[in-house]
Tab-separated table of C-alpha atoms and ligand atoms in Angstrom:
chain	number	residue	atom	x	y	z
A	1	MET	CA	136.959	66.980	204.776
A	2	SER	CA	138.433	63.809	202.603
A	3	LEU	CA	138.395	63.658	199.045
A	4	LEU	CA	136.448	60.637	197.786
A	5	LYS	CA	136.815	59.659	193.897
A	6	SER	CA	133.541	60.878	191.824
A	7	GLY	CA	130.915	58.014	190.192
A	8	THR	CA	130.770	59.925	187.114
A	9	ASN	CA	134.108	61.846	185.875
A	10	GLN	CA	137.032	59.965	187.814
A	11	MET	CA	137.938	63.809	189.302
A	12	PRO	CA	138.080	63.593	192.807
A	13	MET	CA	135.553	64.625	194.585
A	14	PHE	CA	136.065	66.300	197.827
A	15	LYS	CA	133.680	66.090	200.844
A	16	THR	CA	132.508	68.649	203.195
A	17	ASP	CA	130.114	68.792	206.206
A	18	THR	CA	129.305	72.434	204.936
A	19	LEU	CA	129.944	74.233	201.578
A	20	ILE	CA	130.126	78.284	202.031
A	21	ILE	CA	129.258	80.228	198.437
A	22	GLY	CA	131.417	83.833	198.764
A	23	GLY	CA	133.154	84.959	200.868
A	24	GLY	CA	132.016	88.482	201.564
A	25	LEU	CA	130.947	89.486	205.034
A	26	ALA	CA	127.948	87.179	205.761
A	27	GLY	CA	130.176	84.134	204.257
A	28	LEU	CA	133.612	84.850	206.368
A	29	SER	CA	130.734	85.441	209.317
A	30	ALA	CA	129.000	81.863	208.713
A	31	ALA	CA	132.761	80.838	208.677
A	32	LYS	CA	133.838	81.638	212.299
A	33	ALA	CA	130.949	80.500	213.568
A	34	LEU	CA	131.546	76.521	212.123
A	35	GLU	CA	135.383	77.465	213.068
A	36	GLY	CA	136.322	74.133	215.557
A	37	LYS	CA	132.966	72.409	214.886
A	38	LYS	CA	132.208	71.329	211.899
A	39	ASN	CA	133.639	70.866	208.747
A	40	TYR	CA	133.342	73.079	206.233
A	41	LEU	CA	134.733	74.628	202.750
A	42	LEU	CA	134.471	78.592	202.520
A	43	ALA	CA	134.602	79.219	198.421
A	44	GLU	CA	135.571	82.868	197.069
A	45	ARG	CA	136.094	83.249	193.839
A	46	SER	CA	137.690	86.025	194.158
A	47	PRO	CA	141.658	86.930	195.140
A	48	ARG	CA	140.565	88.585	198.288
A	49	PRO	CA	138.424	87.944	201.205
A	50	GLY	CA	135.683	90.302	201.534
A	51	GLY	CA	133.515	91.108	198.702
A	52	LEU	CA	131.782	94.621	198.998
A	53	ALA	CA	133.546	95.752	201.958
A	54	VAL	CA	137.208	95.152	200.416
A	55	THR	CA	140.040	98.273	200.128
A	56	VAL	CA	142.187	98.988	197.527
A	57	GLY	CA	145.561	100.712	197.864
A	58	LYS	CA	146.818	102.806	194.645
A	59	GLY	CA	149.220	105.610	194.562
A	60	GLY	CA	149.742	105.840	198.354
A	61	PHE	CA	145.677	106.283	198.639
A	62	LEU	CA	143.636	103.632	200.420
A	63	PHE	CA	139.886	103.017	198.547
A	64	ASP	CA	137.349	101.875	199.684
A	65	TYR	CA	133.854	100.125	197.356
A	66	SER	CA	132.422	103.657	197.794
A	67	GLY	CA	131.612	105.061	201.301
A	68	HIS	CA	131.599	101.736	203.773
A	69	LEU	CA	130.400	102.923	207.412
A	70	LEU	CA	129.633	100.492	210.180
A	71	HIS	CA	125.720	101.478	211.163
A	72	LEU	CA	126.046	99.000	214.887
A	73	ARG	CA	122.851	98.870	215.795
A	74	TRP	CA	122.811	95.025	217.979
A	75	PRO	CA	124.361	94.161	220.623
A	76	ARG	CA	125.902	90.903	219.402
A	77	THR	CA	127.125	91.772	216.164
A	78	LYS	CA	128.709	95.185	217.254
A	79	ALA	CA	130.743	93.259	219.848
A	80	LEU	CA	131.863	90.654	217.645
A	81	ILE	CA	132.376	93.375	215.103
A	82	LEU	CA	134.385	95.402	217.194
A	83	ALA	CA	136.272	92.513	218.943
A	84	ALA	CA	137.569	91.759	216.083
A	85	LEU	CA	138.727	95.365	214.814
A	86	LYS	CA	141.191	95.154	218.214
A	87	GLY	CA	140.707	99.043	218.689
A	88	ASN	CA	140.842	99.574	215.553
A	89	CYS	CA	138.363	101.697	215.500
A	90	VAL	CA	136.816	105.841	215.761
A	91	THR	CA	133.131	106.158	215.931
A	92	VAL	CA	132.381	109.367	214.333
A	93	ARG	CA	129.267	111.654	214.493
A	94	ARG	CA	127.579	112.510	210.628
A	95	ASP	CA	128.283	115.303	209.160
A	96	ALA	CA	126.535	115.190	205.645
A	97	ARG	CA	125.405	117.735	203.736
A	98	ILE	CA	122.491	117.590	200.821
A	99	TYR	CA	123.624	120.245	197.673
A	100	ALA	CA	120.821	121.283	195.725
A	101	HIS	CA	119.533	125.166	194.652
A	102	LYS	CA	123.710	126.517	194.510
A	103	SER	CA	123.420	125.892	198.582
A	104	TRP	CA	124.279	122.909	201.387
A	105	THR	CA	122.280	122.081	203.570
A	106	PRO	CA	122.710	118.911	206.418
A	107	TYR	CA	121.544	115.877	205.610
A	108	PRO	CA	118.349	114.389	205.903
A	109	PHE	CA	116.483	117.004	203.622
A	110	GLN	CA	113.194	116.714	205.170
A	111	VAL	CA	114.303	118.473	208.305
A	112	ASN	CA	116.767	120.928	207.400
A	113	LEU	CA	115.582	123.027	204.512
A	114	SER	CA	116.705	125.612	206.611
A	115	GLY	CA	120.022	126.012	203.937
A	116	MET	CA	117.296	125.794	200.830
A	117	PRO	CA	116.446	129.389	199.358
A	118	ASP	CA	112.946	130.737	200.983
A	119	ARG	CA	110.927	129.987	197.557
A	120	VAL	CA	112.089	125.944	197.822
A	121	LYS	CA	111.820	126.117	202.036
A	122	SER	CA	108.227	127.727	201.599
A	123	GLU	CA	106.829	124.853	199.232
A	124	CYS	CA	108.336	122.106	200.950
A	125	VAL	CA	106.702	123.307	204.276
A	126	ARG	CA	103.241	123.802	202.618
A	127	GLY	CA	103.676	120.229	200.806
A	128	PHE	CA	104.458	118.667	203.785
A	129	LEU	CA	101.574	120.437	205.850
A	130	LYS	CA	98.878	119.770	203.264
A	131	ALA	CA	99.761	116.217	203.121
A	132	TYR	CA	99.975	115.341	207.094
A	133	ALA	CA	96.829	117.613	207.592
A	134	PRO	CA	94.417	115.312	206.508
A	135	LYS	CA	96.516	112.147	208.290
A	136	LEU	CA	96.502	114.349	211.505
A	137	GLN	CA	92.389	113.914	211.558
A	138	SER	CA	92.082	110.396	210.675
A	139	SER	CA	94.637	108.646	212.191
A	140	ALA	CA	93.468	106.705	215.719
A	141	PRO	CA	95.006	108.328	218.485
A	142	GLY	CA	99.011	107.269	219.108
A	143	LEU	CA	99.390	105.973	215.944
A	144	GLN	CA	102.153	107.579	213.876
A	145	PRO	CA	100.429	108.647	210.979
A	146	LEU	CA	103.083	108.711	208.413
A	147	ALA	CA	104.133	105.074	209.119
A	148	LEU	CA	104.369	102.861	206.065
A	149	SER	CA	101.522	101.417	205.257
A	150	LEU	CA	101.586	97.006	205.567
A	151	GLN	CA	101.103	96.859	201.829
A	152	PRO	CA	104.541	97.608	199.459
A	153	GLU	CA	103.246	101.143	197.722
A	154	VAL	CA	105.111	102.466	194.867
A	155	PHE	CA	107.443	105.271	196.653
A	156	SER	CA	106.368	107.992	193.592
A	157	ARG	CA	103.019	107.605	195.180
A	158	TRP	CA	104.020	107.149	199.363
A	159	THR	CA	106.950	109.894	198.791
A	160	LYS	CA	104.036	112.525	198.530
A	161	ARG	CA	101.543	110.985	200.779
A	162	VAL	CA	104.379	111.286	203.704
A	163	PHE	CA	106.317	114.110	202.497
A	164	GLY	CA	103.767	116.175	200.198
A	165	GLU	CA	105.145	117.824	197.169
A	166	GLY	CA	107.549	120.098	197.273
A	167	ILE	CA	109.892	117.656	199.519
A	168	SER	CA	109.173	114.524	197.159
A	169	ARG	CA	109.807	117.251	194.413
A	170	HIS	CA	113.002	118.746	196.039
A	171	PHE	CA	114.945	116.148	197.095
A	172	MET	CA	112.699	112.387	197.319
A	173	LEU	CA	112.357	111.816	193.884
A	174	PRO	CA	115.198	113.071	191.676
A	175	TYR	CA	117.017	111.909	194.022
A	176	ASN	CA	115.928	108.034	194.351
A	177	ALA	CA	115.889	108.344	190.954
A	178	LYS	CA	119.406	109.069	190.367
A	179	LEU	CA	120.086	106.056	192.772
A	180	TRP	CA	117.814	103.190	191.690
A	181	GLN	CA	117.626	103.825	187.897
A	182	TYR	CA	114.397	102.610	187.707
A	183	PRO	CA	110.991	104.168	187.194
A	184	LEU	CA	109.944	105.615	190.998
A	185	GLU	CA	106.470	104.767	189.872
A	186	ARG	CA	107.516	101.094	190.444
A	187	LEU	CA	109.634	100.731	192.838
A	188	THR	CA	107.807	99.485	195.716
A	189	THR	CA	108.766	101.290	199.438
A	190	GLU	CA	109.606	97.954	201.650
A	191	TRP	CA	113.186	98.958	202.416
A	192	CYS	CA	112.624	102.674	203.558
A	193	GLY	CA	112.103	101.904	207.233
A	194	PRO	CA	115.466	101.806	207.682
A	195	PHE	CA	116.938	104.196	205.703
A	196	VAL	CA	113.990	107.285	204.876
A	197	PRO	CA	113.001	108.760	208.544
A	198	LEU	CA	110.098	109.971	208.819
A	199	PRO	CA	109.639	113.267	211.390
A	200	LYS	CA	107.872	114.421	213.463
A	201	PRO	CA	105.589	118.303	212.112
A	202	GLU	CA	107.846	120.053	214.234
A	203	GLU	CA	110.735	118.769	213.369
A	204	VAL	CA	110.392	119.980	209.930
A	205	LEU	CA	109.317	123.229	211.139
A	206	GLN	CA	112.050	123.343	213.150
A	207	GLY	CA	114.761	122.745	210.764
A	208	ALA	CA	112.735	125.183	208.329
A	209	TYR	CA	112.866	128.286	210.666
A	210	GLY	CA	115.047	126.963	213.042
A	211	ARG	CA	117.788	124.738	214.600
A	212	ARG	CA	119.385	122.310	212.601
A	213	ARG	CA	118.644	118.961	213.430
A	214	ASP	CA	121.370	116.394	213.210
A	215	GLY	CA	120.376	113.237	214.871
A	216	LEU	CA	117.599	111.636	212.495
A	217	GLY	CA	118.297	108.134	210.657
A	218	TYR	CA	120.011	105.173	210.691
A	219	ASN	CA	123.060	106.079	210.177
A	220	SER	CA	124.042	109.390	212.384
A	221	VAL	CA	126.784	108.022	214.098
A	222	PHE	CA	129.116	104.887	212.541
A	223	HIS	CA	132.465	103.304	213.369
A	224	TYR	CA	135.107	102.787	210.866
A	225	PRO	CA	138.336	101.294	211.097
A	226	LYS	CA	141.212	104.014	211.991
A	227	ARG	CA	143.588	101.748	209.642
A	228	GLY	CA	143.490	100.140	206.497
A	229	GLY	CA	139.758	101.014	205.491
A	230	ILE	CA	137.035	98.838	205.832
A	231	GLY	CA	138.933	96.072	204.739
A	232	ALA	CA	140.506	95.558	207.566
A	233	LEU	CA	136.913	93.995	209.538
A	234	ALA	CA	137.041	91.445	206.061
A	235	ASP	CA	140.948	90.993	206.847
A	236	ALA	CA	140.198	90.198	210.393
A	237	LEU	CA	137.831	87.595	209.856
A	238	ALA	CA	139.451	86.008	207.125
A	239	ALA	CA	142.118	86.037	209.336
A	240	GLY	CA	140.376	83.401	211.576
A	241	ALA	CA	138.747	80.900	208.949
A	242	GLY	CA	140.652	78.043	208.344
A	243	GLY	CA	138.202	76.632	205.714
A	244	LEU	CA	138.542	79.961	203.303
A	245	ARG	CA	140.119	78.894	200.074
A	246	LEU	CA	140.456	81.882	197.136
A	247	GLY	CA	139.800	82.060	193.789
A	248	LEU	CA	137.270	79.110	193.834
A	249	GLU	CA	134.219	80.241	192.269
A	250	VAL	CA	131.340	77.816	192.678
A	251	GLU	CA	130.009	76.919	188.657
A	252	SER	CA	127.361	74.452	189.652
A	253	VAL	CA	125.122	73.159	192.382
A	254	ASN	CA	122.688	70.540	192.893
A	255	LEU	CA	120.547	70.501	196.003
A	256	LYS	CA	118.936	67.370	195.311
A	257	LYS	CA	122.181	65.379	195.003
A	258	ARG	CA	124.438	67.837	197.175
A	259	GLU	CA	126.449	68.011	194.831
A	260	ALA	CA	128.641	71.304	193.692
A	261	VAL	CA	131.172	71.923	191.104
A	262	ILE	CA	134.119	74.207	191.578
A	263	ARG	CA	135.792	76.218	188.801
A	264	HIS	CA	139.798	74.514	188.302
A	265	PHE	CA	139.264	72.224	191.524
A	266	GLY	CA	136.367	69.933	190.509
A	267	PRO	CA	133.412	68.128	192.624
A	268	VAL	CA	132.295	69.244	196.330
A	269	SER	CA	129.866	67.046	197.943
A	270	PHE	CA	128.327	68.643	200.863
A	271	ARG	CA	125.637	67.851	203.938
A	272	ARG	CA	124.611	71.704	204.259
A	273	LEU	CA	125.013	74.993	201.963
A	274	ILE	CA	125.039	78.338	202.388
A	275	ASN	CA	124.707	80.447	199.737
A	276	THR	CA	125.622	84.244	200.156
A	277	SER	CA	126.556	85.130	195.737
A	278	PRO	CA	123.806	86.760	194.122
A	279	LEU	CA	120.840	85.147	194.566
A	280	ASN	CA	119.785	85.867	190.561
A	281	GLU	CA	123.313	84.146	189.791
A	282	PHE	CA	122.726	81.450	192.634
A	283	ILE	CA	119.598	80.003	190.928
A	284	ALA	CA	121.120	80.382	186.918
A	285	ARG	CA	124.323	78.016	188.483
A	286	THR	CA	121.726	75.979	190.226
A	287	LYS	CA	121.050	72.797	187.630
A	288	ASP	CA	117.879	70.925	189.636
A	289	ALA	CA	116.689	74.178	190.609
A	290	PRO	CA	112.762	73.826	188.733
A	291	ASP	CA	111.621	76.057	185.479
A	292	LYS	CA	109.415	78.624	187.833
A	293	VAL	CA	111.631	79.038	190.512
A	294	LYS	CA	114.290	80.052	187.510
A	295	ARG	CA	111.529	82.047	185.748
A	296	ALA	CA	111.609	84.204	189.438
A	297	ALA	CA	115.552	84.379	189.867
A	298	ALA	CA	115.610	85.888	186.133
A	299	LYS	CA	112.686	88.238	187.542
A	300	LEU	CA	114.741	89.909	189.678
A	301	ARG	CA	116.892	93.245	189.208
A	302	CYS	CA	119.366	95.467	190.161
A	303	ASN	CA	121.401	98.616	189.491
A	304	THR	CA	125.028	98.877	188.541
A	305	VAL	CA	126.951	101.780	190.635
A	306	TYR	CA	130.591	102.676	189.230
A	307	VAL	CA	132.655	104.235	192.225
A	308	LEU	CA	135.208	107.014	191.392
A	309	ASN	CA	138.380	107.163	193.483
A	310	LEU	CA	139.938	110.104	193.762
A	311	GLY	CA	142.860	111.569	195.728
A	312	ALA	CA	143.298	114.941	195.779
A	313	ARG	CA	145.941	117.637	197.673
A	314	GLY	CA	144.421	120.642	199.470
A	315	VAL	CA	141.176	119.765	200.203
A	316	ARG	CA	139.370	122.079	202.905
A	317	SER	CA	135.400	120.270	203.403
A	318	ASN	CA	135.300	118.584	206.871
A	319	MET	CA	131.852	117.245	205.573
A	320	HIS	CA	131.628	113.191	205.590
A	321	TRP	CA	129.301	112.775	202.256
A	322	GLY	CA	127.080	114.599	200.706
A	323	TYR	CA	123.611	113.990	198.824
A	324	PHE	CA	122.957	115.351	195.350
A	325	PRO	CA	119.700	114.943	193.989
A	326	GLU	CA	119.526	117.375	191.052
A	327	ALA	CA	119.689	115.990	187.714
A	328	ARG	CA	122.654	118.211	186.081
A	329	PHE	CA	125.541	115.862	188.604
A	330	PRO	CA	125.638	112.514	187.055
A	331	PHE	CA	126.491	111.109	190.934
A	332	TYR	CA	124.070	110.817	193.405
A	333	ARG	CA	126.558	111.163	196.236
A	334	ALA	CA	130.146	112.342	197.076
A	335	GLY	CA	132.442	111.566	200.075
A	336	ILE	CA	135.606	112.267	201.963
A	337	ALA	CA	136.750	108.803	203.277
A	338	THR	CA	139.647	110.908	204.787
A	339	ASN	CA	137.139	113.014	207.038
A	340	PHE	CA	136.531	109.475	208.899
A	341	SER	CA	139.852	107.714	208.641
A	342	LYS	CA	143.246	110.230	207.611
A	343	LYS	CA	145.113	106.846	207.505
A	344	LEU	CA	143.491	106.576	203.955
A	345	ALA	CA	145.783	109.269	202.497
A	346	PRO	CA	148.960	110.608	202.997
A	347	ASN	CA	149.559	113.189	205.112
A	348	GLY	CA	148.005	116.462	203.702
A	349	CYS	CA	145.578	115.192	200.902
A	350	ALA	CA	141.852	113.613	200.887
A	351	THR	CA	140.472	110.681	199.371
A	352	PHE	CA	136.521	111.269	197.436
A	353	TYR	CA	134.363	109.075	197.237
A	354	ILE	CA	132.056	109.474	193.903
A	355	GLU	CA	128.846	107.353	193.496
A	356	ILE	CA	127.150	107.189	189.773
A	357	ALA	CA	124.616	104.528	189.108
A	358	THR	CA	122.917	103.319	185.697
A	359	ASP	CA	120.462	100.385	184.674
A	360	GLY	CA	123.288	98.403	184.015
A	361	ARG	CA	124.126	100.174	180.940
A	362	ALA	CA	128.216	100.695	180.868
A	363	LEU	CA	128.826	104.725	181.637
A	364	ASP	CA	131.476	106.357	179.335
A	365	LEU	CA	133.891	106.903	182.078
A	366	ALA	CA	136.445	109.204	180.462
A	367	ARG	CA	133.205	111.592	179.961
A	368	ALA	CA	131.675	111.216	183.533
A	369	GLU	CA	135.467	111.624	184.683
A	370	THR	CA	135.478	115.268	183.236
A	371	GLU	CA	131.907	115.780	184.466
A	372	VAL	CA	132.509	115.138	188.059
A	373	LEU	CA	135.381	117.330	188.594
A	374	LYS	CA	133.359	120.317	186.739
A	375	ASP	CA	131.191	119.609	189.594
A	376	LEU	CA	133.075	119.023	192.442
A	377	LYS	CA	134.034	122.370	191.466
A	378	ALA	CA	130.905	123.598	191.034
A	379	CYS	CA	130.090	122.858	194.105
A	380	GLY	CA	132.850	123.838	196.237
A	381	LEU	CA	134.764	120.743	197.154
A	382	ILE	CA	137.572	121.326	195.096
A	383	LYS	CA	138.847	124.488	193.188
A	384	THR	CA	141.186	123.150	190.964
A	385	SER	CA	141.753	119.684	188.275
A	386	GLY	CA	145.127	120.011	189.297
A	387	GLN	CA	144.468	118.941	193.101
A	388	VAL	CA	143.540	115.206	191.825
A	389	ILE	CA	146.396	113.625	191.606
A	390	GLU	CA	145.328	109.743	192.106
A	391	LYS	CA	141.901	108.128	190.646
A	392	LEU	CA	140.901	104.505	190.305
A	393	TRP	CA	137.457	103.937	189.201
A	394	LEU	CA	136.135	100.678	190.948
A	395	LYS	CA	132.300	99.432	189.647
A	396	ILE	CA	129.657	97.496	191.368
A	397	SER	CA	127.604	95.321	188.778
A	398	CYS	CA	124.924	94.713	191.177
A	399	ALA	CA	124.769	97.195	194.176
A	400	TYR	CA	121.158	98.146	195.190
A	401	VAL	CA	118.727	95.582	194.599
A	402	ILE	CA	115.519	96.464	192.627
A	403	TYR	CA	112.407	96.940	195.107
A	404	ASN	CA	109.146	95.488	192.474
A	405	GLN	CA	106.201	93.740	192.430
A	406	GLU	CA	107.863	90.778	190.605
A	407	ARG	CA	110.404	90.805	193.381
A	408	VAL	CA	107.643	90.680	195.931
A	409	ALA	CA	106.426	87.675	193.669
A	410	ALA	CA	109.508	86.270	193.123
A	411	LEU	CA	111.134	85.377	196.159
A	412	PRO	CA	108.822	83.481	198.035
A	413	VAL	CA	108.584	81.202	195.454
A	414	ILE	CA	112.529	81.227	195.279
A	415	PHE	CA	113.371	80.997	198.905
A	416	ASP	CA	110.245	77.592	199.218
A	417	TRP	CA	112.157	75.746	197.077
A	418	LEU	CA	115.592	76.463	198.793
A	419	LYS	CA	113.325	75.389	202.262
A	420	ALA	CA	112.188	72.431	200.939
A	421	ASN	CA	115.501	72.144	200.055
A	422	LYS	CA	117.463	72.609	202.747
A	423	THR	CA	119.306	75.697	201.373
A	424	VAL	CA	119.377	78.610	203.135
A	425	SER	CA	120.910	81.514	200.686
A	426	VAL	CA	121.723	85.033	203.354
A	427	GLY	CA	123.487	88.578	203.076
A	428	ARG	CA	122.753	91.044	200.634
A	429	TYR	CA	122.347	89.622	197.829
A	430	GLY	CA	121.693	86.149	199.126
A	431	ALA	CA	118.862	87.207	200.531
A	432	TRP	CA	118.068	90.359	197.424
A	433	LYS	CA	117.902	93.008	199.809
A	434	TYR	CA	118.287	96.525	200.624
A	435	SER	CA	120.691	95.615	203.912
A	436	PHE	CA	124.149	96.487	205.364
A	437	MET	CA	127.240	95.212	206.876
A	438	GLU	CA	125.783	94.470	209.735
A	439	GLU	CA	122.577	92.687	208.589
A	440	SER	CA	125.155	90.504	206.883
A	441	ILE	CA	127.146	89.716	209.595
A	442	LYS	CA	124.079	88.765	212.163
A	443	GLU	CA	122.480	86.966	208.391
A	444	GLY	CA	125.782	85.204	208.132
A	445	LEU	CA	126.481	83.848	211.968
A	446	GLU	CA	123.025	82.860	212.251
A	447	ALA	CA	122.494	80.451	208.884
A	448	ALA	CA	125.553	78.779	210.214
A	449	GLU	CA	124.352	78.192	213.873
A	450	LYS	CA	120.859	76.894	212.518
A	451	THR	CA	123.517	73.853	211.053
A	452	LEU	CA	124.537	73.811	214.108
A	453	THR	CA	121.925	72.623	216.638
B	501	LIG	C1	127.382	101.683	196.765
B	501	LIG	C2	127.100	100.514	198.080
B	501	LIG	C3	127.128	101.499	199.615
B	501	LIG	C4	127.340	100.502	200.377
B	501	LIG	N1	127.295	101.162	201.736
B	501	LIG	C5	127.547	101.243	202.627
B	501	LIG	C6	127.883	101.148	204.411
B	501	LIG	O1	128.366	102.522	204.227
B	501	LIG	N2	127.281	100.697	205.626
B	501	LIG	C7	127.538	99.428	204.862
B	501	LIG	O2	127.249	98.803	206.465
B	501	LIG	N3	126.970	98.562	204.115
B	501	LIG	C8	127.340	99.465	203.111
B	501	LIG	N4	126.555	98.520	201.616
B	501	LIG	C9	126.447	96.989	201.994
B	501	LIG	C10	127.501	96.164	201.945
B	501	LIG	O3	128.753	96.687	201.474
B	501	LIG	C11	126.829	95.300	202.397
B	501	LIG	O4	126.138	94.687	202.688
B	501	LIG	C12	127.792	93.911	202.585
B	501	LIG	O5	129.228	94.270	202.184
B	501	LIG	C13	127.626	93.006	201.596
B	501	LIG	O6	128.539	91.613	202.095
B	501	LIG	P1	127.845	89.604	201.902
B	501	LIG	O7	128.666	89.162	202.310
B	501	LIG	O8	126.025	89.925	201.588
B	501	LIG	O9	127.686	90.003	200.061
B	501	LIG	P2	129.253	89.639	199.371
B	501	LIG	O10	129.706	91.385	199.594
B	501	LIG	O11	128.314	90.699	197.973
B	501	LIG	O12	129.804	89.015	198.873
B	501	LIG	C14	129.180	87.904	198.023
B	501	LIG	C15	131.189	87.440	197.972
B	501	LIG	O13	130.681	86.380	196.783
B	501	LIG	C16	131.592	86.196	195.895
B	501	LIG	N5	130.923	85.221	194.999
B	501	LIG	C17	130.201	85.356	194.507
B	501	LIG	N6	129.726	84.676	193.545
B	501	LIG	C18	130.799	83.449	193.713
B	501	LIG	C19	130.578	82.044	193.213
B	501	LIG	N7	129.843	81.588	192.014
B	501	LIG	N8	131.764	81.084	193.649
B	501	LIG	C20	132.555	81.492	194.314
B	501	LIG	N9	132.396	83.030	194.994
B	501	LIG	C21	130.802	83.870	194.650
B	501	LIG	C22	131.407	87.632	195.771
B	501	LIG	O14	133.238	87.014	194.825
B	501	LIG	C23	131.751	88.002	196.890
B	501	LIG	O15	133.293	88.293	197.832
B	501	LIG	C24	126.816	99.221	200.694
B	501	LIG	C25	126.412	98.354	199.477
B	501	LIG	C26	127.012	99.404	197.890
B	501	LIG	C27	126.711	98.634	196.912
């Protein structure tokens, strides 16, 4: 890196080969790939590295930005993550449940109807068989009749087509309405593939009238740091990132000139750029983006998630997390993080994470808190509010990107222009998709490695 004089304002111009915007897991992994090979500047605006994968301490408790569990599916990134954690990692078999109709049943709902009242179970099984039968007859031998269609389809129609009326009415529709905070008649289904398990008919029937089914879905086994919360992973990656600078916010970029301006730092000239900040914000900060690219980026939508973290005494449940489809609960998911890492709380205590989504509107925190405590008692996770001894609200302004037709139309416009201007944008928000930590790490690594060839 070298300091030059910029032509315009006489502030010193910082020169680097690669500018990485954002020190979450994607940015940190890009830095890892470049370390010792190319000089780079990794600008992270917050005072801590890790982005959404940080852990915050309060009153002797450690809280993540909601449950952040490692689902490791690719050998290379799995090896990298486990090596970074240096043994500070446990492997856990999921205990996830659903609370509906005043009953608990194991997750996934569609293959664990046995916990539901008979009336609900019959409605779900009947609906599933009705939806399934015609497809079975019409599908070619060897084809999976429940498979996602190739074209994006709207969620409300897809779920009824695939799971039938009952499962849709009692779980898929109310749960997803609460999570996405977006009309399900406009939500498209490209995200469903890895995240919504598609059962065979025998699995639905066995789950309704026979044995519990555990192993279905992407998250049936997960990894998590033994100590330090998920932030331990980000801290481990950050420790090796010589070019990481905290508290540096990239204010604007000009892709043609290959220059950026960083607040309280000054102008930076770069040869290559890897963005991991939210795509819509990045384009808004890009001075030379044409109007049509700016208009496309302005159409991208996301929801907001508020996480109420609680430290509590005397919690008896062994569950890792539970899904709450019913509208009477303001939260869509509640987890007990100490059931996968005891070290997150003092001895004898537990930590809860309770997730409430909005469409961006501010949440009335005091009211939400009262409701949450009442509801945790209603479903039996705590007995009295007096058990709760610590709390911390965390807000994720951009949490789940919304899959809709506008996104389908906007992304090619934006990415074609970025590609023409030799810029990559990766990570959950850089790529503007529903992804997970391992994928952010993979994309960060690969984006940086491409610049080395
Ligand atoms: C509620 C919720 C639960 C989740 N649970 C899981 C889970 O259990 N397992 C899992 O694998 N994944 C989970 N995820 C997804 C996971 O959080 C992400 O995939 C991953 O952490 C994203 O990393 P990233 O680096 O792509 O983005 P981020 O973590 O968002 O990092 C981007 C970084 O860019 C920085 N930045 C933004 N703008 C600028 C700027 N102008 N200048 C400088 N820096 C900037 C931000 O401060 C941030 O640090 C969850 C996500 C949510 C919302």
